[in-house]
Short mmCIF file of C-alpha atoms in Angstrom, two decimals:
data_model
loop_
_atom_site.label_atom_id
_atom_site.label_comp_id
_atom_site.label_asym_id
_atom_site.label_seq_id
_atom_site.Cartn_x
_atom_site.Cartn_y
_atom_site.Cartn_z
CA MET A 62 -24.62 4.50 3.78
CA LYS A 63 -25.10 2.00 1.01
CA SER A 64 -22.51 -0.68 0.38
CA PRO A 65 -21.30 -0.94 -3.21
CA VAL A 66 -21.93 -4.11 -5.15
CA VAL A 67 -18.57 -5.68 -5.99
CA ALA A 68 -18.30 -7.84 -9.08
CA ALA A 69 -15.79 -10.65 -9.16
CA ASP A 70 -13.80 -9.06 -12.00
CA VAL A 71 -13.87 -5.48 -10.66
CA ALA A 72 -11.28 -4.24 -8.18
CA PRO A 73 -12.94 -3.26 -4.88
CA GLU A 74 -13.18 0.47 -4.17
CA PRO A 75 -12.10 2.18 -0.94
CA VAL A 76 -14.71 3.64 1.38
CA VAL A 77 -14.91 6.36 4.04
CA TYR A 78 -16.84 6.26 7.31
CA GLY A 79 -17.76 9.14 9.57
CA GLN A 80 -16.80 12.74 8.81
CA SER A 81 -13.33 13.45 7.42
CA ASP A 82 -11.77 15.64 4.77
CA ARG A 83 -9.05 13.10 3.95
CA PRO A 84 -9.42 10.48 1.20
CA PRO A 85 -8.83 6.84 2.18
CA ARG A 86 -5.66 5.04 1.18
CA GLY A 87 -4.52 1.49 0.57
CA ASP A 88 -3.81 -0.63 -2.50
CA TYR A 89 -7.26 -2.04 -3.27
CA SER A 90 -6.02 -3.62 -6.51
CA ARG A 91 -4.60 -6.41 -4.32
CA ALA A 92 -7.99 -7.32 -2.86
CA THR A 93 -10.36 -10.05 -3.93
CA ALA A 94 -14.13 -9.57 -4.11
CA ASP A 95 -14.51 -9.99 -0.34
CA TYR A 96 -11.80 -7.32 0.17
CA THR A 97 -9.28 -9.71 1.72
CA CYS A 98 -5.72 -10.04 0.45
CA PRO A 99 -2.52 -11.82 1.48
CA GLN A 100 -0.39 -10.07 4.08
CA ASN A 101 2.51 -8.84 1.93
CA TYR A 102 5.07 -9.39 4.66
CA ALA A 103 8.07 -9.03 2.36
CA ALA A 104 6.98 -5.47 1.54
CA TYR A 105 7.59 -4.24 5.09
CA THR A 106 10.82 -2.28 5.38
CA PRO A 107 13.10 -2.13 8.42
CA ALA A 108 11.64 1.34 9.02
CA ASP A 109 8.12 -0.16 9.06
CA HIS A 110 9.10 -2.71 11.69
CA GLU A 111 10.82 0.01 13.72
CA THR A 112 7.67 2.15 13.61
CA TYR A 113 5.63 -0.79 14.91
CA ARG A 114 8.17 -1.46 17.66
CA LYS A 115 8.13 2.14 18.83
CA LEU A 116 4.34 2.34 18.74
CA TYR A 117 4.00 -0.88 20.70
CA GLU A 118 6.56 0.27 23.26
CA ARG A 119 4.87 3.64 23.76
CA GLN A 120 1.32 2.29 24.06
CA ALA A 121 2.23 -0.62 26.32
CA ALA A 122 3.86 1.82 28.75
CA LEU A 123 0.65 3.90 28.89
CA LEU A 124 -1.75 1.04 29.62
CA PRO A 125 -1.47 0.60 33.43
CA GLY A 126 -4.32 2.42 35.15
CA LEU A 127 -5.94 3.36 31.83
CA ALA A 128 -6.65 0.11 29.91
CA CYS A 129 -9.02 -2.59 31.13
CA ASP A 130 -7.61 -5.65 32.88
CA GLU A 131 -8.69 -8.07 30.14
CA PHE A 132 -6.81 -6.14 27.49
CA ILE A 133 -3.60 -5.91 29.53
CA ARG A 134 -3.80 -9.64 30.29
CA ASP A 135 -4.23 -10.72 26.67
CA LEU A 136 -1.94 -8.23 24.91
CA PRO A 137 1.12 -10.54 25.17
CA LEU A 138 -0.76 -13.10 23.05
CA LEU A 139 -0.04 -10.94 19.99
CA GLY A 140 3.47 -12.35 20.18
CA VAL A 141 6.47 -10.38 18.95
CA LYS A 142 6.85 -6.75 20.01
CA ASP A 143 9.88 -5.68 18.02
CA ARG A 144 8.43 -6.22 14.54
CA ILE A 145 5.10 -6.44 12.75
CA PRO A 146 3.69 -9.89 13.55
CA ARG A 147 2.92 -12.39 10.84
CA PHE A 148 -0.81 -12.90 10.80
CA GLU A 149 -0.52 -16.67 10.58
CA GLU A 150 1.51 -16.68 13.81
CA VAL A 151 -1.18 -14.72 15.64
CA ASN A 152 -3.86 -17.00 14.21
CA GLU A 153 -2.26 -20.10 15.68
CA ARG A 154 -2.97 -18.75 19.17
CA LEU A 155 -6.19 -16.86 18.41
CA HIS A 156 -8.04 -19.70 16.72
CA LYS A 157 -7.12 -22.05 19.53
CA ALA A 158 -8.46 -19.57 22.12
CA THR A 159 -11.78 -18.44 20.61
CA GLY A 160 -12.08 -19.79 17.07
CA TRP A 161 -11.28 -16.41 15.51
CA GLU A 162 -8.67 -15.55 12.90
CA ILE A 163 -7.37 -12.32 11.41
CA VAL A 164 -7.35 -11.67 7.66
CA ALA A 165 -5.51 -8.95 5.75
CA VAL A 166 -7.37 -6.15 3.97
CA PRO A 167 -5.98 -3.11 2.09
CA GLY A 168 -7.82 -0.56 4.26
CA LEU A 169 -11.38 0.37 5.21
CA ILE A 170 -13.95 -1.91 3.61
CA PRO A 171 -17.72 -1.57 2.99
CA GLU A 172 -20.30 -2.75 5.48
CA VAL A 173 -21.43 -6.02 3.89
CA PRO A 174 -17.94 -7.53 3.43
CA PHE A 175 -17.02 -6.28 6.90
CA PHE A 176 -20.09 -7.75 8.57
CA SER A 177 -19.73 -10.99 6.64
CA LEU A 178 -16.17 -11.46 7.86
CA LEU A 179 -17.12 -10.79 11.49
CA ALA A 180 -20.06 -13.18 11.26
CA ALA A 181 -17.59 -15.87 10.16
CA ARG A 182 -15.25 -15.03 13.11
CA LYS A 183 -12.71 -13.36 10.83
CA PHE A 184 -11.38 -9.95 11.79
CA PRO A 185 -10.10 -7.73 8.95
CA VAL A 186 -6.71 -6.17 9.68
CA THR A 187 -5.26 -3.43 7.48
CA ASP A 188 -1.80 -4.63 6.50
CA TRP A 189 0.01 -1.32 5.83
CA ILE A 190 1.57 0.78 8.57
CA ARG A 191 1.63 4.54 9.08
CA LYS A 192 4.57 6.75 8.12
CA PRO A 193 6.94 8.09 10.81
CA GLU A 194 5.43 11.56 10.46
CA GLU A 195 2.04 10.04 11.39
CA PHE A 196 3.40 8.43 14.53
CA ASP A 197 1.16 10.34 16.93
CA TYR A 198 -2.02 10.43 14.89
CA ILE A 199 -3.56 8.71 11.89
CA VAL A 200 -7.12 8.93 10.57
CA GLU A 201 -7.44 5.51 8.92
CA PRO A 202 -6.77 2.28 10.81
CA ASP A 203 -3.36 0.78 10.04
CA VAL A 204 -1.83 -2.54 11.02
CA PHE A 205 -0.80 -1.22 14.43
CA HIS A 206 -4.26 0.08 15.27
CA ASP A 207 -5.97 -3.12 14.17
CA LEU A 208 -3.53 -5.55 15.76
CA PHE A 209 -2.71 -3.74 19.00
CA GLY A 210 -6.12 -2.12 19.49
CA HIS A 211 -8.57 -4.84 18.43
CA VAL A 212 -7.03 -8.29 18.46
CA PRO A 213 -6.14 -8.77 22.16
CA LEU A 214 -9.81 -8.67 23.21
CA LEU A 215 -10.66 -11.28 20.57
CA PHE A 216 -8.92 -13.69 22.96
CA ASN A 217 -11.71 -12.93 25.48
CA PRO A 218 -14.58 -15.41 24.91
CA ILE A 219 -17.44 -13.03 25.76
CA PHE A 220 -16.07 -10.17 23.70
CA ALA A 221 -15.25 -12.54 20.83
CA ASP A 222 -18.84 -13.81 20.81
CA HIS A 223 -20.13 -10.23 20.88
CA MET A 224 -18.06 -9.38 17.80
CA GLN A 225 -19.51 -12.30 15.86
CA GLU A 226 -23.06 -11.35 16.84
CA TYR A 227 -22.33 -7.78 15.78
CA GLY A 228 -21.38 -9.09 12.34
CA LYS A 229 -24.61 -11.09 12.08
CA GLY A 230 -26.59 -8.07 13.22
CA GLY A 231 -24.82 -5.93 10.65
CA LEU A 232 -26.03 -8.12 7.79
CA LYS A 233 -29.57 -7.72 9.11
CA ALA A 234 -29.10 -3.96 9.49
CA HIS A 235 -28.05 -3.79 5.84
CA ARG A 236 -31.34 -5.37 4.81
CA LEU A 237 -33.19 -2.84 6.99
CA ASP A 238 -31.21 0.17 5.68
CA ALA A 239 -29.86 0.77 9.19
CA CYS A 240 -26.10 0.35 8.72
CA GLU A 241 -25.36 3.93 9.73
CA LEU A 242 -27.14 3.43 13.04
CA LEU A 243 -25.27 0.22 13.75
CA SER A 244 -21.93 1.77 12.75
CA ARG A 245 -22.43 4.30 15.53
CA LEU A 246 -22.75 1.47 18.01
CA TYR A 247 -19.46 0.02 16.75
CA TRP A 248 -17.80 3.40 17.01
CA TYR A 249 -18.89 4.18 20.55
CA THR A 250 -18.24 0.68 21.94
CA ILE A 251 -15.71 -1.39 20.03
CA GLU A 252 -13.67 1.62 18.93
CA PHE A 253 -14.19 4.14 21.74
CA GLY A 254 -15.85 2.32 24.62
CA LEU A 255 -15.06 2.68 28.31
CA ILE A 256 -15.63 0.12 31.06
CA ARG A 257 -16.03 0.67 34.80
CA GLN A 258 -13.90 -1.69 36.88
CA SER A 259 -13.83 -2.01 40.66
CA ASP A 260 -10.73 0.18 40.70
CA GLY A 261 -12.04 2.85 38.35
CA LEU A 262 -12.78 3.78 34.75
CA ARG A 263 -10.78 2.05 32.03
CA ALA A 264 -10.66 1.95 28.21
CA TYR A 265 -11.50 -1.08 26.09
CA GLY A 266 -12.12 0.57 22.70
CA ALA A 267 -9.42 -0.01 20.10
CA GLY A 268 -9.38 3.61 18.94
CA ILE A 269 -8.49 4.67 22.47
CA LEU A 270 -6.05 1.86 23.26
CA SER A 271 -3.98 2.47 20.12
CA SER A 272 -3.84 6.27 20.60
CA GLY A 273 -1.09 7.98 22.54
CA GLY A 274 -3.24 11.00 23.42
CA GLU A 275 -6.81 9.77 23.62
CA LEU A 276 -6.06 7.06 26.18
CA GLN A 277 -5.37 9.68 28.84
CA HIS A 278 -8.06 12.03 27.52
CA SER A 279 -10.85 9.46 27.58
CA VAL A 280 -10.22 8.13 31.07
CA ARG A 281 -8.86 11.11 33.02
CA SER A 282 -9.78 14.37 31.29
CA PRO A 283 -12.73 16.32 32.79
CA GLU A 284 -13.72 17.64 29.34
CA PRO A 285 -15.70 14.81 27.66
CA GLN A 286 -19.06 13.57 28.89
CA ARG A 287 -19.29 9.92 29.92
CA LEU A 288 -22.71 8.30 29.75
CA PRO A 289 -24.02 4.83 30.63
CA LEU A 290 -24.40 2.70 27.50
CA ASP A 291 -27.85 3.35 26.04
CA ILE A 292 -28.37 1.76 22.64
CA GLU A 293 -30.87 4.29 21.31
CA ARG A 294 -28.78 7.25 22.51
CA VAL A 295 -25.72 5.78 20.81
CA MET A 296 -27.53 5.21 17.53
CA ARG A 297 -28.76 8.79 17.46
CA THR A 298 -25.27 10.23 18.00
CA ARG A 299 -23.07 11.14 15.06
CA TYR A 300 -19.30 10.83 15.36
CA LYS A 301 -16.12 12.30 13.91
CA ILE A 302 -13.13 10.18 12.96
CA ASP A 303 -10.45 12.88 13.00
CA SER A 304 -10.59 14.32 16.54
CA TYR A 305 -10.83 13.18 20.14
CA GLN A 306 -14.32 12.08 21.12
CA GLN A 307 -16.49 14.49 23.06
CA THR A 308 -18.79 11.73 24.32
CA TYR A 309 -17.96 8.27 25.66
CA PHE A 310 -20.34 5.48 26.68
CA VAL A 311 -19.54 3.30 29.68
CA ILE A 312 -20.30 -0.37 30.40
CA ASP A 313 -19.81 -2.29 33.65
CA SER A 314 -18.76 -5.57 32.00
CA PHE A 315 -18.42 -7.27 28.64
CA GLN A 316 -21.39 -9.39 29.62
CA GLU A 317 -23.44 -6.19 29.83
CA LEU A 318 -22.28 -5.25 26.33
CA PHE A 319 -23.24 -8.69 25.02
CA ASP A 320 -26.63 -8.65 26.75
CA LYS A 321 -27.59 -5.12 25.70
CA THR A 322 -26.81 -5.85 22.05
CA ALA A 323 -28.52 -9.27 21.99
CA PRO A 324 -32.18 -8.20 21.46
CA ASP A 325 -33.68 -7.62 18.03
CA PHE A 326 -32.79 -4.06 16.99
CA THR A 327 -35.60 -3.76 14.42
CA PRO A 328 -37.97 -1.77 16.68
CA ILE A 329 -35.05 0.33 17.90
CA TYR A 330 -34.11 1.22 14.33
CA GLN A 331 -37.70 2.24 13.67
CA ARG A 332 -37.82 4.51 16.73
CA VAL A 333 -34.43 6.07 16.16
CA LYS A 334 -35.19 6.90 12.53
CA SER A 335 -38.15 8.96 13.73
CA LEU A 336 -36.00 10.98 16.13
CA PRO A 337 -33.57 13.82 15.39
CA GLU A 338 -29.87 12.97 15.20
CA LEU A 339 -27.51 14.27 17.86
CA ALA A 340 -24.21 15.93 17.04
CA ALA A 341 -21.02 14.43 18.41
CA GLY A 342 -20.72 15.85 21.92
CA ALA A 343 -24.37 16.96 22.11
#
């Protein structure tokens, strides 16, 4: 998809990725031209903090035997569990560990601002939190998904470097009209990737790790297919954002993920564009 051009005096517009019937949400009037905004911490209600606490408690209890070792090790570095963390508090530890920081955004943002932030080692975190009635499932990423699901692995040096290189590659993909292909790689690795450890299959994708149901489904259910990570296969495969995945791609280490995404994707984009797309679960 094409990224909109955002003028300095025009409020950024929300965007939608993947296939969904629901419109995006978030107060984009708060955002600057690069889609970042201050974390409006005072706007969180006691109910918001309680929702975060309950989500954290539920997901943390599900992690043993399902989440990868690196994620479980670094999760405590988020800090507080009983309230929504202040981003500046997380950044004190994160920047010291890998040179990354988190920045607030009102919701989903277009490719170019997203890639630009990643390339600068800045991870965009949606600052609103889901409603109690959305406790078990939410389509758009909220502050819990982004913080709990994504940020712990940014404390891992190899994964953190991979994320920055993904951002740089995204800016190149935009110039080559290949953002949709690269977004599929993000979806099937960073959001819904699996990793094979010595003691079995585990999840490392943020969309899995922040989901009460998909964590068990992705690792233990016999229903989905699980394939070795193949870049061209991933880029040919469409995805849906409002249901459990039917296909997962598996790596053996974060070094493998870094190495497989290091080469120039230009010839891969050219080949994939000449091939038919594959439906999610094909």
